[in-house]
Amino acid sequence: MHGLKTDKLPQHLAIIMDGNGRWAQERMLKRIIGHQKGVETVRVIVEECSRLGIKYLTLFAFSAENWLRPKTEVKALMSLLKKYISFETTRMIADNIRFNVIGDRDELPPDVNAAVQQAIDRTAGNDGMVLTLALSYGSRQEIVRAAARLAGDIAAGTVAADRLDENLFSSYLFTGDMPDPDFLIRTSGEMRISNFLLWQLAYTELYFSDANWPEFTAAELHKALKVYQARERRFGRTSDQVNKRS
Ligand code: IPE
Ligand code: IPE
Ligand code: MG
């Protein structure tokens, strides 16, 4: 129906959901209305990714830098997040989705954190898609935190410094138990990474959609995934090597 090859989907899809504010402002609406519409898109895209059989979906929902936004917007976003997480837990259970969060959870208001914990606990036994929300997430902060923890373990003698390699370092990141993203989508036409998964995106295929997040649809997702399926991932090798011609 959507013309996608089911055997060539990204195992891990990451999305920077951007453009909620502009979507609203273009319609003379308050920015928060854009965030509310954005939640509807989250529902549609989560359901579609799960249906397609994508194993990991990671959504950038609130960055460490987003705390700098006006207090009223931050408050409204936190309240929306809490509502979304509490309300969607039942659906996640029905769809066999395991909920996960990356980011500095200590910065979240206690009620949001409680909703996060409840969703994690209630979906812990699910073995379908892993839905990760990046909340109060910044990648540089994540890397520094990983380095500090690793240094602590080395100092305590639980890890030998000469054992340090890429895999060991990765295991200290919030994403330690996830494969790196195969595909990253950013909406709203912005072409930057904004401190998202800097280490993990080393060989990720990037895709930028002009649609603002509230108007990103399942059809737009299919269009993006078709582009992904037409890409050749070489990881430094030659095209011939990848295609086993030499
Ligand atoms: C993305 O939309 C959602 C968050 C960052 C929380 P924005 O709020 O960044 O929308 P624009 O970029 O201002 O249009
Ligand atoms: C990135 O969007 C963070 C999220 C989508 C949650 P921003 O809108 O905050 O990014 P910048 O500031 O425009 O780079
Ligand atoms: Mg933005």
PDB file of N, CA and C in Angstrom, residues 3-55:
ATOM      1  N   GLY A   3       4.133   1.043  -0.467  1.00  0.00           N
ATOM      2  CA  GLY A   3       5.271   0.807  -1.347  1.00  0.00           C
ATOM      3  C   GLY A   3       6.613   0.702  -0.645  1.00  0.00           C
ATOM      4  N   LEU A   4       6.614   0.401   0.640  1.00  0.00           N
ATOM      5  CA  LEU A   4       7.875   0.277   1.371  1.00  0.00           C
ATOM      6  C   LEU A   4       8.328  -1.173   1.411  1.00  0.00           C
ATOM      7  N   LYS A   5       9.652  -1.367   1.365  1.00  0.00           N
ATOM      8  CA  LYS A   5      10.180  -2.729   1.524  1.00  0.00           C
ATOM      9  C   LYS A   5      10.245  -3.011   3.020  1.00  0.00           C
ATOM     10  N   THR A   6       9.516  -4.005   3.460  1.00  0.00           N
ATOM     11  CA  THR A   6       9.442  -4.244   4.910  1.00  0.00           C
ATOM     12  C   THR A   6      10.762  -4.768   5.468  1.00  0.00           C
ATOM     13  N   ASP A   7      11.616  -5.328   4.600  1.00  0.00           N
ATOM     14  CA  ASP A   7      12.887  -5.855   5.094  1.00  0.00           C
ATOM     15  C   ASP A   7      13.997  -4.807   5.080  1.00  0.00           C
ATOM     16  N   LYS A   8      13.677  -3.590   4.690  1.00  0.00           N
ATOM     17  CA  LYS A   8      14.728  -2.559   4.627  1.00  0.00           C
ATOM     18  C   LYS A   8      14.327  -1.297   5.393  1.00  0.00           C
ATOM     19  N   LEU A   9      13.593  -1.498   6.462  1.00  0.00           N
ATOM     20  CA  LEU A   9      13.209  -0.365   7.294  1.00  0.00           C
ATOM     21  C   LEU A   9      14.335  -0.056   8.279  1.00  0.00           C
ATOM     22  N   PRO A  10      14.446   1.193   8.717  1.00  0.00           N
ATOM     23  CA  PRO A  10      15.446   1.459   9.761  1.00  0.00           C
ATOM     24  C   PRO A  10      15.076   0.680  11.026  1.00  0.00           C
ATOM     25  N   GLN A  11      16.088   0.128  11.683  1.00  0.00           N
ATOM     26  CA  GLN A  11      15.814  -0.546  12.954  1.00  0.00           C
ATOM     27  C   GLN A  11      15.530   0.515  14.017  1.00  0.00           C
ATOM     28  N   HIS A  12      16.259   1.627  13.915  1.00  0.00           N
ATOM     29  CA  HIS A  12      16.087   2.726  14.863  1.00  0.00           C
ATOM     30  C   HIS A  12      15.860   4.026  14.093  1.00  0.00           C
ATOM     31  N   LEU A  13      14.698   4.599  14.291  1.00  0.00           N
ATOM     32  CA  LEU A  13      14.345   5.881  13.675  1.00  0.00           C
ATOM     33  C   LEU A  13      14.322   6.962  14.752  1.00  0.00           C
ATOM     34  N   ALA A  14      15.015   8.064  14.503  1.00  0.00           N
ATOM     35  CA  ALA A  14      15.011   9.183  15.448  1.00  0.00           C
ATOM     36  C   ALA A  14      14.391  10.392  14.755  1.00  0.00           C
ATOM     37  N   ILE A  15      13.606  11.155  15.512  1.00  0.00           N
ATOM     38  CA  ILE A  15      12.934  12.320  14.915  1.00  0.00           C
ATOM     39  C   ILE A  15      13.104  13.562  15.789  1.00  0.00           C
ATOM     40  N   ILE A  16      13.543  14.653  15.160  1.00  0.00           N
ATOM     41  CA  ILE A  16      13.532  15.960  15.825  1.00  0.00           C
ATOM     42  C   ILE A  16      12.227  16.629  15.404  1.00  0.00           C
ATOM     43  N   MET A  17      11.289  16.667  16.326  1.00  0.00           N
ATOM     44  CA  MET A  17       9.939  17.161  16.036  1.00  0.00           C
ATOM     45  C   MET A  17       9.967  18.679  16.162  1.00  0.00           C
ATOM     46  N   ASP A  18      10.089  19.373  15.043  1.00  0.00           N
ATOM     47  CA  ASP A  18      10.267  20.824  15.122  1.00  0.00           C
ATOM     48  C   ASP A  18       9.194  21.554  14.310  1.00  0.00           C
ATOM     49  N   GLY A  19       8.896  22.780  14.736  1.00  0.00           N
ATOM     50  CA  GLY A  19       8.000  23.651  13.962  1.00  0.00           C
ATOM     51  C   GLY A  19       6.606  23.810  14.547  1.00  0.00           C
ATOM     52  N   ASN A  20       6.401  23.362  15.770  1.00  0.00           N
ATOM     53  CA  ASN A  20       5.082  23.520  16.404  1.00  0.00           C
ATOM     54  C   ASN A  20       4.717  24.998  16.551  1.00  0.00           C
ATOM     55  N   GLY A  21       5.672  25.776  17.031  1.00  0.00           N
ATOM     56  CA  GLY A  21       5.438  27.196  17.289  1.00  0.00           C
ATOM     57  C   GLY A  21       5.118  27.942  16.005  1.00  0.00           C
ATOM     58  N   ARG A  22       5.938  27.694  14.967  1.00  0.00           N
ATOM     59  CA  ARG A  22       5.705  28.381  13.699  1.00  0.00           C
ATOM     60  C   ARG A  22       4.375  27.972  13.076  1.00  0.00           C
ATOM     61  N   TRP A  23       4.033  26.693  13.197  1.00  0.00           N
ATOM     62  CA  TRP A  23       2.749  26.230  12.659  1.00  0.00           C
ATOM     63  C   TRP A  23       1.615  27.061  13.260  1.00  0.00           C
ATOM     64  N   ALA A  24       1.678  27.289  14.568  1.00  0.00           N
ATOM     65  CA  ALA A  24       0.624  28.042  15.246  1.00  0.00           C
ATOM     66  C   ALA A  24       0.678  29.523  14.858  1.00  0.00           C
ATOM     67  N   GLN A  25       1.889  30.080  14.904  1.00  0.00           N
ATOM     68  CA  GLN A  25       2.016  31.518  14.644  1.00  0.00           C
ATOM     69  C   GLN A  25       1.581  31.895  13.230  1.00  0.00           C
ATOM     70  N   GLU A  26       1.836  30.978  12.262  1.00  0.00           N
ATOM     71  CA  GLU A  26       1.381  31.232  10.889  1.00  0.00           C
ATOM     72  C   GLU A  26      -0.140  31.305  10.813  1.00  0.00           C
ATOM     73  N   ARG A  27      -0.801  30.734  11.801  1.00  0.00           N
ATOM     74  CA  ARG A  27      -2.276  30.721  11.839  1.00  0.00           C
ATOM     75  C   ARG A  27      -2.825  31.684  12.887  1.00  0.00           C
ATOM     76  N   MET A  28      -1.972  32.581  13.335  1.00  0.00           N
ATOM     77  CA  MET A  28      -2.358  33.576  14.352  1.00  0.00           C
ATOM     78  C   MET A  28      -2.811  32.907  15.648  1.00  0.00           C
ATOM     79  N   LEU A  29      -2.297  31.717  15.905  1.00  0.00           N
ATOM     80  CA  LEU A  29      -2.658  30.996  17.140  1.00  0.00           C
ATOM     81  C   LEU A  29      -1.487  31.072  18.120  1.00  0.00           C
ATOM     82  N   LYS A  30      -1.768  30.772  19.377  1.00  0.00           N
ATOM     83  CA  LYS A  30      -0.698  30.747  20.382  1.00  0.00           C
ATOM     84  C   LYS A  30       0.198  29.543  20.134  1.00  0.00           C
ATOM     85  N   ARG A  31       1.487  29.673  20.474  1.00  0.00           N
ATOM     86  CA  ARG A  31       2.448  28.589  20.248  1.00  0.00           C
ATOM     87  C   ARG A  31       1.990  27.277  20.887  1.00  0.00           C
ATOM     88  N   ILE A  32       1.364  27.387  22.049  1.00  0.00           N
ATOM     89  CA  ILE A  32       0.966  26.172  22.758  1.00  0.00           C
ATOM     90  C   ILE A  32      -0.071  25.350  21.966  1.00  0.00           C
ATOM     91  N   ILE A  33      -0.880  26.047  21.147  1.00  0.00           N
ATOM     92  CA  ILE A  33      -1.833  25.331  20.289  1.00  0.00           C
ATOM     93  C   ILE A  33      -1.046  24.443  19.313  1.00  0.00           C
ATOM     94  N   GLY A  34       0.077  24.959  18.859  1.00  0.00           N
ATOM     95  CA  GLY A  34       0.945  24.174  17.981  1.00  0.00           C
ATOM     96  C   GLY A  34       1.485  22.940  18.691  1.00  0.00           C
ATOM     97  N   HIS A  35       1.837  23.100  19.964  1.00  0.00           N
ATOM     98  CA  HIS A  35       2.326  21.948  20.723  1.00  0.00           C
ATOM     99  C   HIS A  35       1.206  20.928  20.911  1.00  0.00           C
ATOM    100  N   GLN A  36      -0.012  21.423  21.145  1.00  0.00           N
ATOM    101  CA  GLN A  36      -1.153  20.494  21.291  1.00  0.00           C
ATOM    102  C   GLN A  36      -1.372  19.716  19.999  1.00  0.00           C
ATOM    103  N   LYS A  37      -1.321  20.411  18.861  1.00  0.00           N
ATOM    104  CA  LYS A  37      -1.469  19.728  17.567  1.00  0.00           C
ATOM    105  C   LYS A  37      -0.323  18.735  17.366  1.00  0.00           C
ATOM    106  N   GLY A  38       0.852  19.136  17.845  1.00  0.00           N
ATOM    107  CA  GLY A  38       2.031  18.276  17.719  1.00  0.00           C
ATOM    108  C   GLY A  38       1.849  16.952  18.439  1.00  0.00           C
ATOM    109  N   VAL A  39       1.143  16.978  19.555  1.00  0.00           N
ATOM    110  CA  VAL A  39       0.889  15.730  20.290  1.00  0.00           C
ATOM    111  C   VAL A  39       0.051  14.770  19.436  1.00  0.00           C
ATOM    112  N   GLU A  40      -0.887  15.330  18.678  1.00  0.00           N
ATOM    113  CA  GLU A  40      -1.693  14.470  17.787  1.00  0.00           C
ATOM    114  C   GLU A  40      -0.799  13.796  16.751  1.00  0.00           C
ATOM    115  N   THR A  41       0.177  14.557  16.227  1.00  0.00           N
ATOM    116  CA  THR A  41       1.112  13.960  15.266  1.00  0.00           C
ATOM    117  C   THR A  41       1.920  12.848  15.927  1.00  0.00           C
ATOM    118  N   VAL A  42       2.309  13.066  17.180  1.00  0.00           N
ATOM    119  CA  VAL A  42       3.067  12.029  17.888  1.00  0.00           C
ATOM    120  C   VAL A  42       2.250  10.738  17.919  1.00  0.00           C
ATOM    121  N   ARG A  43       0.990  10.849  18.252  1.00  0.00           N
ATOM    122  CA  ARG A  43       0.131   9.652  18.307  1.00  0.00           C
ATOM    123  C   ARG A  43       0.125   8.917  16.971  1.00  0.00           C
ATOM    124  N   VAL A  44      -0.083   9.682  15.889  1.00  0.00           N
ATOM    125  CA  VAL A  44      -0.159   9.084  14.549  1.00  0.00           C
ATOM    126  C   VAL A  44       1.162   8.405  14.183  1.00  0.00           C
ATOM    127  N   ILE A  45       2.273   9.093  14.432  1.00  0.00           N
ATOM    128  CA  ILE A  45       3.576   8.569  13.997  1.00  0.00           C
ATOM    129  C   ILE A  45       4.006   7.375  14.862  1.00  0.00           C
ATOM    130  N   VAL A  46       3.727   7.435  16.155  1.00  0.00           N
ATOM    131  CA  VAL A  46       4.060   6.298  17.021  1.00  0.00           C
ATOM    132  C   VAL A  46       3.297   5.067  16.553  1.00  0.00           C
ATOM    133  N   GLU A  47       2.019   5.242  16.313  1.00  0.00           N
ATOM    134  CA  GLU A  47       1.200   4.107  15.903  1.00  0.00           C
ATOM    135  C   GLU A  47       1.676   3.539  14.563  1.00  0.00           C
ATOM    136  N   GLU A  48       2.007   4.433  13.629  1.00  0.00           N
ATOM    137  CA  GLU A  48       2.426   3.977  12.304  1.00  0.00           C
ATOM    138  C   GLU A  48       3.791   3.266  12.369  1.00  0.00           C
ATOM    139  N   CYS A  49       4.707   3.795  13.159  1.00  0.00           N
ATOM    140  CA  CYS A  49       6.031   3.155  13.270  1.00  0.00           C
ATOM    141  C   CYS A  49       5.883   1.772  13.891  1.00  0.00           C
ATOM    142  N   SER A  50       5.039   1.671  14.906  1.00  0.00           N
ATOM    143  CA  SER A  50       4.817   0.386  15.559  1.00  0.00           C
ATOM    144  C   SER A  50       4.191  -0.600  14.578  1.00  0.00           C
ATOM    145  N   ARG A  51       3.229  -0.114  13.795  1.00  0.00           N
ATOM    146  CA  ARG A  51       2.541  -0.957  12.811  1.00  0.00           C
ATOM    147  C   ARG A  51       3.511  -1.445  11.727  1.00  0.00           C
ATOM    148  N   LEU A  52       4.428  -0.548  11.332  1.00  0.00           N
ATOM    149  CA  LEU A  52       5.384  -0.913  10.285  1.00  0.00           C
ATOM    150  C   LEU A  52       6.410  -1.935  10.785  1.00  0.00           C
ATOM    151  N   GLY A  53       6.592  -1.987  12.105  1.00  0.00           N
ATOM    152  CA  GLY A  53       7.563  -2.935  12.659  1.00  0.00           C
ATOM    153  C   GLY A  53       8.920  -2.321  12.945  1.00  0.00           C
ATOM    154  N   ILE A  54       8.953  -0.992  13.070  1.00  0.00           N
ATOM    155  CA  ILE A  54      10.206  -0.335  13.467  1.00  0.00           C
ATOM    156  C   ILE A  54      10.472  -0.700  14.930  1.00  0.00           C
ATOM    157  N   LYS A  55      11.718  -1.051  15.232  1.00  0.00           N
ATOM    158  CA  LYS A  55      11.997  -1.597  16.571  1.00  0.00           C
ATOM    159  C   LYS A  55      12.246  -0.496  17.610  1.00  0.00           C
TER     160      LYS A  55
END
